[in-house]
mmCIF file of N, CA and C in Angstrom:
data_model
loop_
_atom_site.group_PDB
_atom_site.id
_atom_site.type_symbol
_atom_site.label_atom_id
_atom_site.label_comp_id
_atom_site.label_asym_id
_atom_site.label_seq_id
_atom_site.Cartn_x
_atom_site.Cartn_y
_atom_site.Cartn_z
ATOM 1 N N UNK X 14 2.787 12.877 -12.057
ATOM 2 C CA UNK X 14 2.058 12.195 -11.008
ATOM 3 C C UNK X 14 0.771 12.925 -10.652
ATOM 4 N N UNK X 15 0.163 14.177 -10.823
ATOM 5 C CA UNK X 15 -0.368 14.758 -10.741
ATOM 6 C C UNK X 15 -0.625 15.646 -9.857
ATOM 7 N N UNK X 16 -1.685 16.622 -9.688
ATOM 8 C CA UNK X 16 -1.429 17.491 -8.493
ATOM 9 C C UNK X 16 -2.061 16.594 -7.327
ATOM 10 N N UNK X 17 -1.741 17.703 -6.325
ATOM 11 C CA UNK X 17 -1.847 16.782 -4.637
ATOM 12 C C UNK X 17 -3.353 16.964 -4.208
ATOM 13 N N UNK X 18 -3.882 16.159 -3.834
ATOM 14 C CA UNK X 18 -5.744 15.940 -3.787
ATOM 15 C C UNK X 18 -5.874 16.766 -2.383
ATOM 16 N N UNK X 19 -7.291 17.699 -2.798
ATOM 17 C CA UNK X 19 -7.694 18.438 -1.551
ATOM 18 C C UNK X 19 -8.123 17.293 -0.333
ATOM 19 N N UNK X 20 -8.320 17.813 0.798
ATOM 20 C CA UNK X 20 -8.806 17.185 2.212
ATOM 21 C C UNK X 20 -10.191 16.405 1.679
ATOM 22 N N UNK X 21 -11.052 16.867 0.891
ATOM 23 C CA UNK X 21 -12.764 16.537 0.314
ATOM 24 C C UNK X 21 -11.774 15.458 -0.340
ATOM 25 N N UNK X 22 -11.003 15.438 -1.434
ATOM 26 C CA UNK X 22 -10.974 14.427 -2.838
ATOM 27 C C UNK X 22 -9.858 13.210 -1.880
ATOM 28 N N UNK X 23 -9.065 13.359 -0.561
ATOM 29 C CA UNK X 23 -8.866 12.520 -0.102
ATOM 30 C C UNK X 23 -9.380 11.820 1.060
ATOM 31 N N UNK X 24 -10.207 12.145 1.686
ATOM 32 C CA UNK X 24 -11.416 11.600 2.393
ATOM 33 C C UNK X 24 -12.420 10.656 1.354
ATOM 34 N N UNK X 25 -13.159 11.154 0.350
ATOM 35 C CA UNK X 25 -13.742 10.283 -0.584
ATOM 36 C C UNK X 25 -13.067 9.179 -1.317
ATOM 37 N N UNK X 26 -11.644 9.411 -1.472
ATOM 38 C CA UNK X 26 -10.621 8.069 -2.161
ATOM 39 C C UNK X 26 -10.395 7.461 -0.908
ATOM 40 N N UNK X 27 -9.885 7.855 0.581
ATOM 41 C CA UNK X 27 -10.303 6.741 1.080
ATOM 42 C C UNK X 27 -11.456 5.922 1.270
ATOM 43 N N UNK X 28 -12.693 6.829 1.358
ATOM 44 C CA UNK X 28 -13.990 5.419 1.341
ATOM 45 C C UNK X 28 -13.610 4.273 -0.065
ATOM 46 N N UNK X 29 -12.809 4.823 -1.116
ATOM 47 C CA UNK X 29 -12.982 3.482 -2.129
ATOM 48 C C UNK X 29 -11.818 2.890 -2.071
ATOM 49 N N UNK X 30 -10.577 2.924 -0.570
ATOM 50 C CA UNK X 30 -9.646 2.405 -0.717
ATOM 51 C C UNK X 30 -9.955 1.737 0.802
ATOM 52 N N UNK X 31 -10.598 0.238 0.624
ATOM 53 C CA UNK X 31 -10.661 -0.191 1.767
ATOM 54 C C UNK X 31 -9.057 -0.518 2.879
ATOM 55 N N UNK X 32 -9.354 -0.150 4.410
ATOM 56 C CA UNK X 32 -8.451 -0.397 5.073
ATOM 57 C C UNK X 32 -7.140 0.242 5.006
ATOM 58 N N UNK X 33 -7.020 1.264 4.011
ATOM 59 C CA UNK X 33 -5.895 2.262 4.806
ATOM 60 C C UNK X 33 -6.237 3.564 5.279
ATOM 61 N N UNK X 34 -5.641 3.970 5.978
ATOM 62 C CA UNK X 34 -5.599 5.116 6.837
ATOM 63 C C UNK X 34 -4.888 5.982 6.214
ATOM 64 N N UNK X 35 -5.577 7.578 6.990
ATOM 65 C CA UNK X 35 -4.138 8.514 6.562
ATOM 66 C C UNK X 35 -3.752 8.945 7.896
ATOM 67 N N UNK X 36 -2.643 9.075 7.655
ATOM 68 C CA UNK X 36 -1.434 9.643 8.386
ATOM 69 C C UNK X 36 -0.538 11.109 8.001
ATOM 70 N N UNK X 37 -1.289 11.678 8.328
ATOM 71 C CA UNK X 37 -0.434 12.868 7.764
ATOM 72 C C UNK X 37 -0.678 13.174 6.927
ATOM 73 N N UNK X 38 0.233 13.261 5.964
ATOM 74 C CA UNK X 38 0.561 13.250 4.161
ATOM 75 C C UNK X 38 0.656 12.201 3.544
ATOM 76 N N UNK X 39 0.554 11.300 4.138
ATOM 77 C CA UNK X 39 0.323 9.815 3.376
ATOM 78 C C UNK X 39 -0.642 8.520 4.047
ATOM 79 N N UNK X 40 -0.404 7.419 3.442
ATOM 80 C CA UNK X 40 -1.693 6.661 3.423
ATOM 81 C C UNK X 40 -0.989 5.481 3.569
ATOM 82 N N UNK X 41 -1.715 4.597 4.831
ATOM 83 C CA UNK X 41 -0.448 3.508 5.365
ATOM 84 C C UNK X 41 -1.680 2.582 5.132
ATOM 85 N N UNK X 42 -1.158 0.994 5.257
ATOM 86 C CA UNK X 42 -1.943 -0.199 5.656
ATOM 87 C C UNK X 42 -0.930 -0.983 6.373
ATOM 88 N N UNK X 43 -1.366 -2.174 7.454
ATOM 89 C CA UNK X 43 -0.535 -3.126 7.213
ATOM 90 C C UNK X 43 -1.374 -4.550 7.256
ATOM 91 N N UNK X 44 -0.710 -5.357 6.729
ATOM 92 C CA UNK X 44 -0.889 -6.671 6.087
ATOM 93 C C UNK X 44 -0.170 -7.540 6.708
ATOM 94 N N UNK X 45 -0.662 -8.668 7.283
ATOM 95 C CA UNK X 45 -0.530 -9.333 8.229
ATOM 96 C C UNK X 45 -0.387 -11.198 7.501
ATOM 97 N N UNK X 46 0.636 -11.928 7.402
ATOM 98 C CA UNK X 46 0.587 -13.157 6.402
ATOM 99 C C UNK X 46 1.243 -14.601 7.320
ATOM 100 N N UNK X 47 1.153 -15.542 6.988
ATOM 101 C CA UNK X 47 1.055 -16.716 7.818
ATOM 102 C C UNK X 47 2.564 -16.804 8.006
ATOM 103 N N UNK X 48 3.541 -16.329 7.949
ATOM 104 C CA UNK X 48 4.723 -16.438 7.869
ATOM 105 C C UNK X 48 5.271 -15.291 6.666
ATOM 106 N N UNK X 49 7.033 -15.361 7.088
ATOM 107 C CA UNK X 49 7.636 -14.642 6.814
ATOM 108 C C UNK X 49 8.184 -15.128 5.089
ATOM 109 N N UNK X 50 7.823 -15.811 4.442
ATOM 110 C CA UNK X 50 7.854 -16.633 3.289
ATOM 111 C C UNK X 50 6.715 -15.333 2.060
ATOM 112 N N UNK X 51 5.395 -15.612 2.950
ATOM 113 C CA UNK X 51 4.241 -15.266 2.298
ATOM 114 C C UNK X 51 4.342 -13.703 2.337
ATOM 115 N N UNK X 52 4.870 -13.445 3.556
ATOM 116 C CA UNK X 52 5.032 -11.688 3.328
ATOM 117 C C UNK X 52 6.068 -11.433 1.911
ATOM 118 N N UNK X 53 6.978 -12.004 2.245
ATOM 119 C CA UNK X 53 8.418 -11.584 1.298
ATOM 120 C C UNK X 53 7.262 -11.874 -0.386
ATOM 121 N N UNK X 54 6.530 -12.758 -0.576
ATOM 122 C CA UNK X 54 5.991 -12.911 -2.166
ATOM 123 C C UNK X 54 4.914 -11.952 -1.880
ATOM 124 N N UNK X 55 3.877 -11.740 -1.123
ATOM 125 C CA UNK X 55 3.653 -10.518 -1.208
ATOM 126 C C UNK X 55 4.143 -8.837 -1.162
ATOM 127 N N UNK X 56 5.225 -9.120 -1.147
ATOM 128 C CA UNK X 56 6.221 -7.588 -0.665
ATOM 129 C C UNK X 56 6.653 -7.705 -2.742
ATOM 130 N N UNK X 57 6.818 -9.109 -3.090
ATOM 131 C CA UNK X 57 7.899 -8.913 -4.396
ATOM 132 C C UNK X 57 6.243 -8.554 -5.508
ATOM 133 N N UNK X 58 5.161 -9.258 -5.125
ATOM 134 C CA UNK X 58 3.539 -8.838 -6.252
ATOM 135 C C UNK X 58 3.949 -7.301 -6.176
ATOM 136 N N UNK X 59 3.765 -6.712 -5.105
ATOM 137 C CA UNK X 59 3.639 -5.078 -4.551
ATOM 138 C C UNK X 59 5.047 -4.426 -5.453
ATOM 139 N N UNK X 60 5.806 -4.887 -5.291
ATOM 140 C CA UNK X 60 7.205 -4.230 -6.198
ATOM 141 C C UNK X 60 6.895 -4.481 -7.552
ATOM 142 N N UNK X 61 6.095 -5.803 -7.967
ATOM 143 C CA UNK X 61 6.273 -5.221 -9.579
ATOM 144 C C UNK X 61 5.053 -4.871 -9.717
ATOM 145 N N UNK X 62 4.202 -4.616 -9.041
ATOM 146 C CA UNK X 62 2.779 -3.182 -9.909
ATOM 147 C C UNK X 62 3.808 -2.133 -10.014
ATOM 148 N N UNK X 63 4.721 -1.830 -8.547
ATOM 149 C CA UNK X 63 5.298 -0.535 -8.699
ATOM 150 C C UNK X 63 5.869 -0.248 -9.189
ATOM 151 N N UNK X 64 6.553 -1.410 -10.009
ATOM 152 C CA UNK X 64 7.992 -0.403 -10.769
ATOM 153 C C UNK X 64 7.125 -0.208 -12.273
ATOM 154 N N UNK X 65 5.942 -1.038 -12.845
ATOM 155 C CA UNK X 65 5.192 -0.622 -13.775
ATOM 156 C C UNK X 65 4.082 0.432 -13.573
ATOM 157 N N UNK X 66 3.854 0.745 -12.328
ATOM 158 C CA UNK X 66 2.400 2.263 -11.902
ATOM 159 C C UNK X 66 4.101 3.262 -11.796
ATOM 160 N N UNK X 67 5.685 3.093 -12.062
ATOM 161 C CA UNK X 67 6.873 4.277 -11.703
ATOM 162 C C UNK X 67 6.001 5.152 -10.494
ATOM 163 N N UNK X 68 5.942 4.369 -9.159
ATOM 164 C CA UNK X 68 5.083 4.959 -8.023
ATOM 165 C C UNK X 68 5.694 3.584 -7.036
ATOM 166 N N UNK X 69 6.092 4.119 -5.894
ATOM 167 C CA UNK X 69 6.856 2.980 -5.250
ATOM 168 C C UNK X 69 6.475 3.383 -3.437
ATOM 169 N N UNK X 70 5.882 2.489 -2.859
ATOM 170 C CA UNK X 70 5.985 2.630 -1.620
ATOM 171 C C UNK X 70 6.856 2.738 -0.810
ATOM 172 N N UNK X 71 6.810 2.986 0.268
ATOM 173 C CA UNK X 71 7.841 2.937 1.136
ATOM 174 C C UNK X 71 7.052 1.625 2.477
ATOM 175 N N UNK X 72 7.916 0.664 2.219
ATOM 176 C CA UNK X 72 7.826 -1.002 2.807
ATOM 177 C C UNK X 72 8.890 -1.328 4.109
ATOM 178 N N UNK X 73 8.005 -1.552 5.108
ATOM 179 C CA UNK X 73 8.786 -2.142 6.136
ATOM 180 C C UNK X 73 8.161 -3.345 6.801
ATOM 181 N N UNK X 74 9.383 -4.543 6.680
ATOM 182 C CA UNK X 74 8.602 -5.768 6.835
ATOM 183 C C UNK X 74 9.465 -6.233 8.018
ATOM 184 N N UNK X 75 8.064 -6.831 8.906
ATOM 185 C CA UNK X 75 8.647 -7.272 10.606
ATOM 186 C C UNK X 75 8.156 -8.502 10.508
ATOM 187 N N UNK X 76 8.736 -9.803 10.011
ATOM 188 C CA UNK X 76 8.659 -11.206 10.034
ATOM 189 C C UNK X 76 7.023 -11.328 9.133
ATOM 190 N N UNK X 77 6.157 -11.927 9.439
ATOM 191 C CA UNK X 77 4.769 -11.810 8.657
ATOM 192 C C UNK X 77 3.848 -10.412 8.660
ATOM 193 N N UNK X 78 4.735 -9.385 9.019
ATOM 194 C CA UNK X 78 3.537 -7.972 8.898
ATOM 195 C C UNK X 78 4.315 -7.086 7.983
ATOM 196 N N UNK X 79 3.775 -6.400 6.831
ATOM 197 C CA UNK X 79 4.363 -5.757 6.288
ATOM 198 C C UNK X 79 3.233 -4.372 6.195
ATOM 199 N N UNK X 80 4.052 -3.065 6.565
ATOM 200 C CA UNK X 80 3.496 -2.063 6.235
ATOM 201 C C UNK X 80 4.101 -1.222 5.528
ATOM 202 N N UNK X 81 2.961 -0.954 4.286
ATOM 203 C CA UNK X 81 3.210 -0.050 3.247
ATOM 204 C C UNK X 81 2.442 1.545 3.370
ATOM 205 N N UNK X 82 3.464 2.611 3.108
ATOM 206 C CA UNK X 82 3.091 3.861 3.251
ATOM 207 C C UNK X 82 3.245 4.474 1.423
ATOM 208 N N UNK X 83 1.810 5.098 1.228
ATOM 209 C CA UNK X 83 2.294 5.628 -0.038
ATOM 210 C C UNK X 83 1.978 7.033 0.153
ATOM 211 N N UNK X 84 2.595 7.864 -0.602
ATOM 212 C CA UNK X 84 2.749 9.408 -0.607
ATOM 213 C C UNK X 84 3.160 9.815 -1.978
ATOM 214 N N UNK X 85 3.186 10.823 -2.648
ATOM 215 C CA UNK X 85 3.667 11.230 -4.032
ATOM 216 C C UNK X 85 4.527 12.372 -3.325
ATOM 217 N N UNK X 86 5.858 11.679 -2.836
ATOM 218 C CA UNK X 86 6.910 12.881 -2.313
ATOM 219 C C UNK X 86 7.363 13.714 -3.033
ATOM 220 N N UNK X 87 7.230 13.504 -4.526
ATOM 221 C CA UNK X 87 7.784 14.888 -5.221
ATOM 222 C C UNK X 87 6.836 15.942 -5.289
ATOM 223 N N UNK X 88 5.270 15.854 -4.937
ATOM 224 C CA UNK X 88 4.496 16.797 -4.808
ATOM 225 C C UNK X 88 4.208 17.408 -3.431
ATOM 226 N N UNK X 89 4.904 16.518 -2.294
ATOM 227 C CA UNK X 89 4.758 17.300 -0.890
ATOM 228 C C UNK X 89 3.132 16.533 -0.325
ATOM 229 N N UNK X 90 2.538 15.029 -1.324
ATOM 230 C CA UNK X 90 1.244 14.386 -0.647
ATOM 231 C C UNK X 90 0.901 13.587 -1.403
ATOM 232 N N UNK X 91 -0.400 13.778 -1.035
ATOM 233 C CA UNK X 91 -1.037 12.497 -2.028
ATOM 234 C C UNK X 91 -1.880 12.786 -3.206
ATOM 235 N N UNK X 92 -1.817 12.382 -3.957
ATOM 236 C CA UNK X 92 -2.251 12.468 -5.411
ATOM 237 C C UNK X 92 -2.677 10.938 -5.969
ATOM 238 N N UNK X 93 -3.532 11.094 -6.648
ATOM 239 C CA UNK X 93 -4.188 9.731 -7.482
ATOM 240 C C UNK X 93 -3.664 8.977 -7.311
ATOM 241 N N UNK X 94 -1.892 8.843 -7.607
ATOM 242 C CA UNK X 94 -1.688 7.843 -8.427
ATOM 243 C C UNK X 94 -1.140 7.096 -7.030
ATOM 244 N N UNK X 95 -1.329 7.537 -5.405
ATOM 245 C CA UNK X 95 -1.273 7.070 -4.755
ATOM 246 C C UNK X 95 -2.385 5.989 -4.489
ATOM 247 N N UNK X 96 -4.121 6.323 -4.779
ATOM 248 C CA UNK X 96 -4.852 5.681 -4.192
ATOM 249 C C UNK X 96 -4.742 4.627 -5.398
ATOM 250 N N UNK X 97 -4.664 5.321 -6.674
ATOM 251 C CA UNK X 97 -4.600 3.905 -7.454
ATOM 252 C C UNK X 97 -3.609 2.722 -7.323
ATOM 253 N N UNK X 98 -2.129 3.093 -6.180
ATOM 254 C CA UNK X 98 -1.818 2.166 -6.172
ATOM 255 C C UNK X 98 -2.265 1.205 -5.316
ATOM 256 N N UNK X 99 -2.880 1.846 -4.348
ATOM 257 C CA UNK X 99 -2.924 1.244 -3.152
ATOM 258 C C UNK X 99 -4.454 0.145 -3.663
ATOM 259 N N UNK X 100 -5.523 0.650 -4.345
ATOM 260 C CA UNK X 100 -6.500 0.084 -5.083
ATOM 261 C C UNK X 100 -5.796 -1.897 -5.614
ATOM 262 N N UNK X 101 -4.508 -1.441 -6.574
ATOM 263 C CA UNK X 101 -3.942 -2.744 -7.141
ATOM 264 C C UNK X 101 -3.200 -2.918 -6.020
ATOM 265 N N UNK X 102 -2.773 -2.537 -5.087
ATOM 266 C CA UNK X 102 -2.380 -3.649 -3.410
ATOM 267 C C UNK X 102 -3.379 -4.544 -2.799
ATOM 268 N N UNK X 103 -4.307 -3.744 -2.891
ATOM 269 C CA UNK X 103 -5.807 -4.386 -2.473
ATOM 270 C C UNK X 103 -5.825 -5.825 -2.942
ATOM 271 N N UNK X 104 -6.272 -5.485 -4.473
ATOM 272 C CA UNK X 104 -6.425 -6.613 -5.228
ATOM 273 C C UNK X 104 -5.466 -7.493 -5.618
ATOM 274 N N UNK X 105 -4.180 -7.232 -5.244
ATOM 275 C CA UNK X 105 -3.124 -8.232 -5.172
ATOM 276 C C UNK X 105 -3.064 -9.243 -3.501
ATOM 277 N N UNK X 106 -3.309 -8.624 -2.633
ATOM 278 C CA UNK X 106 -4.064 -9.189 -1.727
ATOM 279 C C UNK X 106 -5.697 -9.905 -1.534
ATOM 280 N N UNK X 107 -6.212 -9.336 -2.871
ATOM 281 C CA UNK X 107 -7.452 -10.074 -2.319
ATOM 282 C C UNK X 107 -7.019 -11.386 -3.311
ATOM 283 N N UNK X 108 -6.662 -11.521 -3.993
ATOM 284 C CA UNK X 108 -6.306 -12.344 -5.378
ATOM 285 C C UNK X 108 -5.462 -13.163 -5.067
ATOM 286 N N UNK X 109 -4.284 -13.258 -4.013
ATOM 287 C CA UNK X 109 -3.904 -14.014 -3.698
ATOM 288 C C UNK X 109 -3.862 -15.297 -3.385
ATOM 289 N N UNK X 110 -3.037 -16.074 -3.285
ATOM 290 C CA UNK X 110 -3.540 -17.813 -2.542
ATOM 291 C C UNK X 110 -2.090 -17.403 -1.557
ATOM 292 N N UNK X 111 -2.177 -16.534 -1.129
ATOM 293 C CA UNK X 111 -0.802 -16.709 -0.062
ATOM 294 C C UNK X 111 -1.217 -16.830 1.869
ATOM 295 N N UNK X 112 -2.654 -16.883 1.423
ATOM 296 C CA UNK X 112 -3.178 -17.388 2.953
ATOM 297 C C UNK X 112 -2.545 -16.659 4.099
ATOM 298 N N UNK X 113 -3.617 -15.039 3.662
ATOM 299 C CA UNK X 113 -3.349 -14.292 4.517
ATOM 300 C C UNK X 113 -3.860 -14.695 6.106
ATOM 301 N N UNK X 114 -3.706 -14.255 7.361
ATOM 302 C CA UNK X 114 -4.113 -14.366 8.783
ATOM 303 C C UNK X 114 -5.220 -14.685 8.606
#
């Protein structure tokens, strides 16, 4: 997964990861969808980048809001292959027709 990105190399991956935040040691968004239908097919897009990026968020979904936290817990943070996932969340959200809020 690679090593864990200094304070400089994760400040600059967030400017190219629009709309998440960090928190700590990891990097949250949440996503907001017209119902609890459209979250659940956006929650199942997000599960299969992840089980093909073997990099898996940690997902908690409250009727149409779902927030995803990513971290590379076996390194103790965040590392690349966090922002790259969060990059193909993006674009599985922007790409969508699931008629976000």
């Amino acid at each position: 997964m690679g090593e864990t990105l200094s304070a400089t190399q994760i400040t600059e991956a967030l400017a190219q990861t629009p709309e998440w935040t960090l928190e700590s040691r990891e990097i949250t968004r949440q996503f907001q969808f017209k119902d609890f239908v459209q979250a659940m097919r956006f929650v199942n897009a997000v599960a299969d980048a992840a089980e093909k990026a073997n990099h898996h968020p940690d997902i908690d979904i409250r009727w149409n809001k779902v927030l995803l936290r990513l971290s590379t817990h076996s390194k103790g943070g965040l590392t690349e292959a966090d922002f790259q996932l969060a990059a193909q969340i993006n674009a599985i959200n922007s790409s969508s027709t699931m008629d976000n809020k």
